[in-house]
Coordinates of C-alpha atoms in Angstrom, one line a residue:
M7 CA -18.5 -3.3 26.5
P8 CA -22.1 -3.0 25.6
D9 CA -22.0 1.2 24.7
L10 CA -19.3 -0.3 21.1
F11 CA -22.1 -2.0 20.4
T12 CA -24.8 0.2 20.4
P13 CA -25.8 2.2 17.7
L14 CA -24.8 5.9 16.4
T15 CA -27.6 8.6 15.3
P16 CA -27.5 10.2 12.1
T17 CA -26.3 12.8 14.1
Q18 CA -24.0 11.3 15.6
K19 CA -22.5 9.9 12.8
A20 CA -22.2 12.7 10.9
D21 CA -20.2 14.6 13.7
F22 CA -18.5 11.7 14.0
H23 CA -17.5 11.1 11.0
R24 CA -16.0 15.3 11.1
R25 CA -14.3 15.2 13.9
Y26 CA -12.2 11.5 13.8
L27 CA -11.4 13.6 10.8
A28 CA -10.2 16.9 11.7
Y29 CA -8.2 14.8 14.9
L30 CA -6.5 13.0 12.4
R31 CA -5.7 16.1 10.4
G32 CA -4.4 17.4 12.6
R33 CA -2.3 14.3 14.3
D34 CA -0.9 12.8 11.5
G35 CA -0.7 16.0 8.6
E36 CA -0.8 15.4 4.7
P37 CA -1.6 11.4 4.0
Q38 CA 1.3 10.4 0.8
W39 CA -0.4 7.7 -0.1
Q40 CA 3.0 6.7 -2.4
T41 CA 5.7 7.1 0.6
H42 CA 2.4 5.4 2.8
T43 CA 3.4 8.7 4.9
F44 CA 2.3 11.3 7.1
S45 CA 3.4 14.9 6.6
V46 CA 3.1 15.5 10.8
R47 CA 4.1 12.1 12.0
E48 CA 6.9 11.2 10.2
A49 CA 8.8 13.6 13.0
F50 CA 7.8 12.0 15.8
Y51 CA 9.4 8.4 14.0
Q52 CA 12.4 10.7 12.9
R53 CA 13.4 11.8 16.3
I54 CA 13.2 8.1 16.9
D55 CA 15.4 6.8 14.6
Q56 CA 17.5 9.4 15.3
R57 CA 17.5 9.1 19.2
P58 CA 17.9 4.9 18.8
V59 CA 17.8 3.2 23.3
R60 CA 19.0 -0.4 22.7
R61 CA 19.0 -3.3 25.6
T62 CA 22.2 -3.1 27.2
G63 CA 23.8 -6.3 29.3
A64 CA 23.2 -10.2 27.2
P65 CA 20.7 -10.3 24.8
V66 CA 17.3 -11.2 26.7
V67 CA 16.4 -13.0 23.0
S68 CA 18.8 -15.1 20.8
Q69 CA 18.4 -13.5 17.2
D70 CA 19.2 -17.2 15.3
V71 CA 16.3 -18.1 18.2
F72 CA 13.8 -15.2 16.4
D73 CA 14.2 -15.9 13.0
H74 CA 14.2 -19.7 13.5
H75 CA 11.0 -19.3 14.9
H76 CA 9.8 -16.3 13.3
V77 CA 8.9 -18.1 10.0
R78 CA 7.3 -21.0 11.9
Y79 CA 3.2 -21.3 12.4
R80 CA 4.4 -22.8 15.4
P81 CA 6.4 -22.2 17.7
G82 CA 8.7 -25.0 19.9
E83 CA 7.5 -26.0 23.4
K84 CA 10.9 -24.6 25.1
L85 CA 10.8 -21.7 24.8
D86 CA 11.2 -18.3 26.9
E87 CA 8.5 -15.7 27.8
P88 CA 10.8 -12.7 26.2
T89 CA 11.2 -15.5 23.1
L90 CA 7.9 -16.3 22.7
W91 CA 7.5 -11.7 23.7
A92 CA 8.7 -10.7 20.7
L93 CA 7.2 -13.0 18.3
C94 CA 3.7 -12.0 19.4
V95 CA 5.6 -9.0 18.6
A96 CA 7.1 -9.7 14.7
K97 CA 4.0 -11.8 13.8
T98 CA 0.6 -9.3 14.8
N99 CA 0.2 -6.6 13.1
R100 CA 1.1 -9.6 9.7
G101 CA -2.6 -9.4 9.5
E102 CA -3.7 -5.8 9.0
R103 CA -1.0 -4.7 6.7
F104 CA -1.6 -7.6 4.3
G105 CA -5.4 -6.2 4.4
V106 CA -4.2 -2.8 3.4
E107 CA -2.8 -4.2 0.5
Y108 CA -5.0 -6.9 -0.5
A109 CA -7.5 -4.4 -0.7
H110 CA -5.6 -2.0 -2.6
R111 CA -4.8 -4.6 -4.8
I112 CA -8.2 -5.8 -5.7
G113 CA -9.8 -2.6 -5.5
T114 CA -11.8 -2.8 -2.5
A115 CA -9.6 0.3 -1.1
E116 CA -9.2 4.1 -1.7
R117 CA -6.1 3.8 -4.1
N118 CA -5.4 7.9 -4.4
G119 CA -5.1 8.5 -0.9
D120 CA -8.4 10.8 -0.8
P121 CA -7.4 12.6 2.6
G122 CA -11.1 13.7 2.7
N123 CA -11.7 9.7 3.2
P124 CA -10.5 8.1 7.1
T125 CA -9.4 4.8 5.5
T126 CA -7.3 6.8 4.0
Y127 CA -5.1 7.5 7.0
I128 CA -5.9 4.3 8.1
G129 CA -4.8 2.5 6.4
I130 CA -1.0 4.2 6.0
E131 CA -1.4 3.7 9.7
E132 CA -1.3 0.6 9.6
F133 CA 2.2 0.6 7.6
Y134 CA 3.5 2.5 10.5
H135 CA 2.3 0.1 12.9
T136 CA 5.0 -2.5 10.9
R137 CA 7.7 0.7 11.4
I138 CA 6.8 0.8 14.7
L139 CA 7.1 -2.9 15.7
R140 CA 10.1 -2.9 14.5
D141 CA 12.5 -0.8 16.2
V142 CA 10.3 -2.1 19.6
L143 CA 12.3 -5.0 18.8
R144 CA 15.1 -3.3 17.8
V145 CA 15.6 -2.0 21.5
I146 CA 15.6 -5.3 23.0
G147 CA 18.4 -6.7 20.2
L148 CA 16.6 -8.2 17.4
E149 CA 15.7 -6.9 13.5
M150 CA 12.7 -8.1 11.7
E151 CA 12.0 -9.2 8.5
M152 CA 7.8 -8.2 7.8
L153 CA 6.1 -11.9 6.3
D154 CA 2.8 -12.4 5.1
P155 CA 0.5 -14.2 8.1
S156 CA -0.9 -17.6 8.2
L157 CA -2.7 -18.9 5.8
T158 CA -5.7 -19.0 7.5
Q159 CA -5.3 -15.4 8.0
Q160 CA -4.8 -14.5 5.0
W161 CA -8.4 -15.8 3.9
L162 CA -10.4 -15.1 6.2
I163 CA -8.9 -11.6 5.7
K164 CA -9.4 -12.1 1.6
T165 CA -12.9 -13.1 2.8
M166 CA -13.3 -10.1 4.5
A167 CA -12.0 -7.7 1.7
R168 CA -13.9 -9.2 -1.3
L169 CA -17.7 -8.8 1.0
P170 CA -20.7 -6.4 0.6
K171 CA -19.6 -3.3 2.7
K172 CA -22.4 -3.7 5.0
L173 CA -21.0 -8.1 5.2
G174 CA -17.6 -7.2 5.8
L175 CA -18.1 -3.9 8.0
P176 CA -18.8 -6.3 10.9
L177 CA -15.7 -8.0 10.4
I178 CA -13.6 -5.4 10.7
L179 CA -15.1 -3.8 13.5
C180 CA -13.9 -7.2 15.6
G181 CA -10.3 -7.6 14.7
E182 CA -10.3 -3.7 15.2
I183 CA -11.5 -4.8 18.5
T184 CA -9.4 -7.5 19.1
G185 CA -5.9 -5.6 18.5
V186 CA -6.6 -3.7 21.1
A187 CA -6.4 -5.8 23.3
M188 CA -3.6 -7.9 22.1
F189 CA -1.4 -4.4 21.9
Q190 CA -2.2 -4.6 25.7
L191 CA -1.4 -7.6 26.5
L192 CA 2.0 -6.9 25.2
L193 CA 2.0 -3.7 26.5
N194 CA 1.5 -4.8 29.8
K195 CA 3.2 -8.3 29.6
A196 CA 6.8 -5.8 28.4
R197 CA 6.2 -4.1 32.1
E198 CA 7.1 -7.2 33.6
L199 CA 9.4 -8.6 31.5
F200 CA 11.4 -5.6 30.7
A201 CA 11.4 -3.6 33.7
D202 CA 15.0 -3.9 35.1
Q203 CA 16.2 -1.5 32.3
P204 CA 13.8 1.3 32.9
G205 CA 14.8 3.7 29.7
P206 CA 14.3 1.2 27.1
L207 CA 11.4 0.5 28.9
A208 CA 10.0 3.9 28.3
R209 CA 10.9 3.3 24.7
I210 CA 9.0 0.7 24.3
E211 CA 5.8 2.3 26.2
E212 CA 6.2 6.0 24.0
L213 CA 6.6 3.1 20.6
F214 CA 3.2 1.2 22.1
A215 CA 1.1 4.8 23.2
Q216 CA 1.1 5.3 19.0
I217 CA -0.7 2.0 18.5
M218 CA -3.1 2.3 21.4
V219 CA -4.4 5.9 20.4
D220 CA -4.6 4.5 16.9
E221 CA -5.9 1.1 17.4
V222 CA -8.4 2.6 19.5
G223 CA -9.3 5.1 16.8
H224 CA -9.7 2.5 14.4
V225 CA -12.3 0.9 16.8
H226 CA -14.4 3.9 16.3
Y227 CA -14.5 4.5 13.0
A228 CA -15.4 0.9 12.5
R229 CA -18.4 0.9 14.7
S230 CA -19.9 4.2 13.6
Q231 CA -19.8 2.5 10.1
L232 CA -22.2 0.2 11.6
D233 CA -26.1 0.2 12.1
A234 CA -27.9 -1.8 14.5
P235 CA -28.7 -5.2 13.6
G236 CA -24.2 -4.6 11.9
L237 CA -23.5 -3.6 15.2
T238 CA -25.6 -6.8 16.9
I239 CA -23.8 -9.4 14.2
A240 CA -19.7 -7.8 14.7
K241 CA -21.5 -8.4 18.8
W242 CA -22.1 -12.4 18.1
L243 CA -19.0 -12.4 16.1
L244 CA -16.4 -11.0 18.1
P245 CA -15.2 -14.5 19.7
L246 CA -15.2 -16.8 17.0
V247 CA -13.2 -13.6 14.7
A248 CA -10.7 -13.4 17.6
R249 CA -10.0 -17.2 17.7
G250 CA -9.5 -17.1 14.1
I251 CA -7.2 -14.1 14.1
V252 CA -5.2 -15.5 17.0
D253 CA -5.0 -19.3 16.2
G254 CA -2.9 -18.1 13.5
M255 CA 0.0 -16.9 15.8
P256 CA -0.5 -19.6 18.1
E257 CA 2.5 -17.8 20.6
Y258 CA -0.1 -16.2 22.5
Y259 CA -1.9 -18.8 23.4
Q260 CA 2.3 -20.4 25.0
L261 CA 2.3 -16.5 26.3
F262 CA -1.2 -15.7 28.0
G263 CA -2.6 -18.8 27.8
R264 CA -5.7 -19.6 26.1
E265 CA -8.7 -19.0 28.0
R266 CA -7.3 -15.5 29.6
L267 CA -6.7 -14.2 26.0
M268 CA -10.1 -14.8 24.6
E269 CA -11.6 -13.1 28.1
E270 CA -9.1 -10.1 27.2
V271 CA -11.0 -10.3 24.3
L272 CA -14.1 -10.1 25.2
R273 CA -13.9 -7.9 28.2
A274 CA -11.9 -5.8 26.4
D275 CA -12.3 -1.8 27.6
V276 CA -11.0 -0.2 24.5
D277 CA -11.1 3.0 25.5
A278 CA -9.8 1.9 28.7
A279 CA -6.5 1.5 26.4
A280 CA -5.6 5.0 25.0
R281 CA -6.9 6.5 28.5
P282 CA -3.6 7.5 29.6
Y283 CA -2.8 9.2 26.3
P284 CA -2.9 13.2 26.3
D285 CA -3.0 12.8 22.6
R286 CA -6.2 10.4 22.0
F287 CA -9.2 10.6 19.8
I288 CA -12.0 11.3 22.1
P289 CA -15.0 10.3 19.8
F290 CA -17.9 11.9 22.0
D291 CA -18.4 14.0 25.0
A292 CA -20.2 12.2 28.4
E293 CA -23.4 14.1 26.7
E294 CA -23.1 12.9 24.0
Q295 CA -21.8 8.8 24.2
A296 CA -24.9 8.1 27.2
R297 CA -27.6 9.8 24.3
P298 CA -29.6 7.0 22.9
A299 CA -29.6 5.9 19.1
A300 CA -33.4 6.8 17.9

């Protein structure tokens, strides 16, 4: 991922901020921090709520088995792939949502929903991701309660939130890159596990598309906030941060294997993850992307 760790020029940073904010306003609409909603994006979720899609036939995952392992740190060793997948889906957004809530609680994040600050949109998007993942699980017949991340993840998140911005941003970039890789793995596995019923799979794809587009934008925004030394630090920290995140969700290791998971994070093609979606954010055109920082 050499491009992600190449610094932007001051002109590129200013252009990125302007274009990304305009994109967020157009795609999401007006942010309402009190309700964690957007004026435009709510229409998508209202349609989802009005037209639920569910798998038919015997459940692929038992609600009782899911509930039992959802509250555990380490799942049982004999769980099948659909159950492990469901547990990964349930736990993946815990960290980011906890981080948004914690940052607001301690006053290190924008409290008033400033529509001129991209982090306002990013924070609300994380709440939408919880809603999306809950709907994903409903497609396969499961209900999910949102729980806090593991104690290790909580410690990592709290540390990141309290660090000076210059030190915390490299960790945030690493976390966002890891998130893109994890969601891509989950989407690919869904295509493998649930291909027998195209309609429900299409709904899962539709929901995941919202997350993939958001997360790739988050990666580019985090990158735009860093200078050359910060990006160098992020590149060095990526495997450490990724392991710290995934260690809190052992289901990922059981479903994908430790080595493969880390390989996917380290070689993740972030832009390719959102390329299939026409509403994705394109940070720079080819000419601008190739221009080196001074």
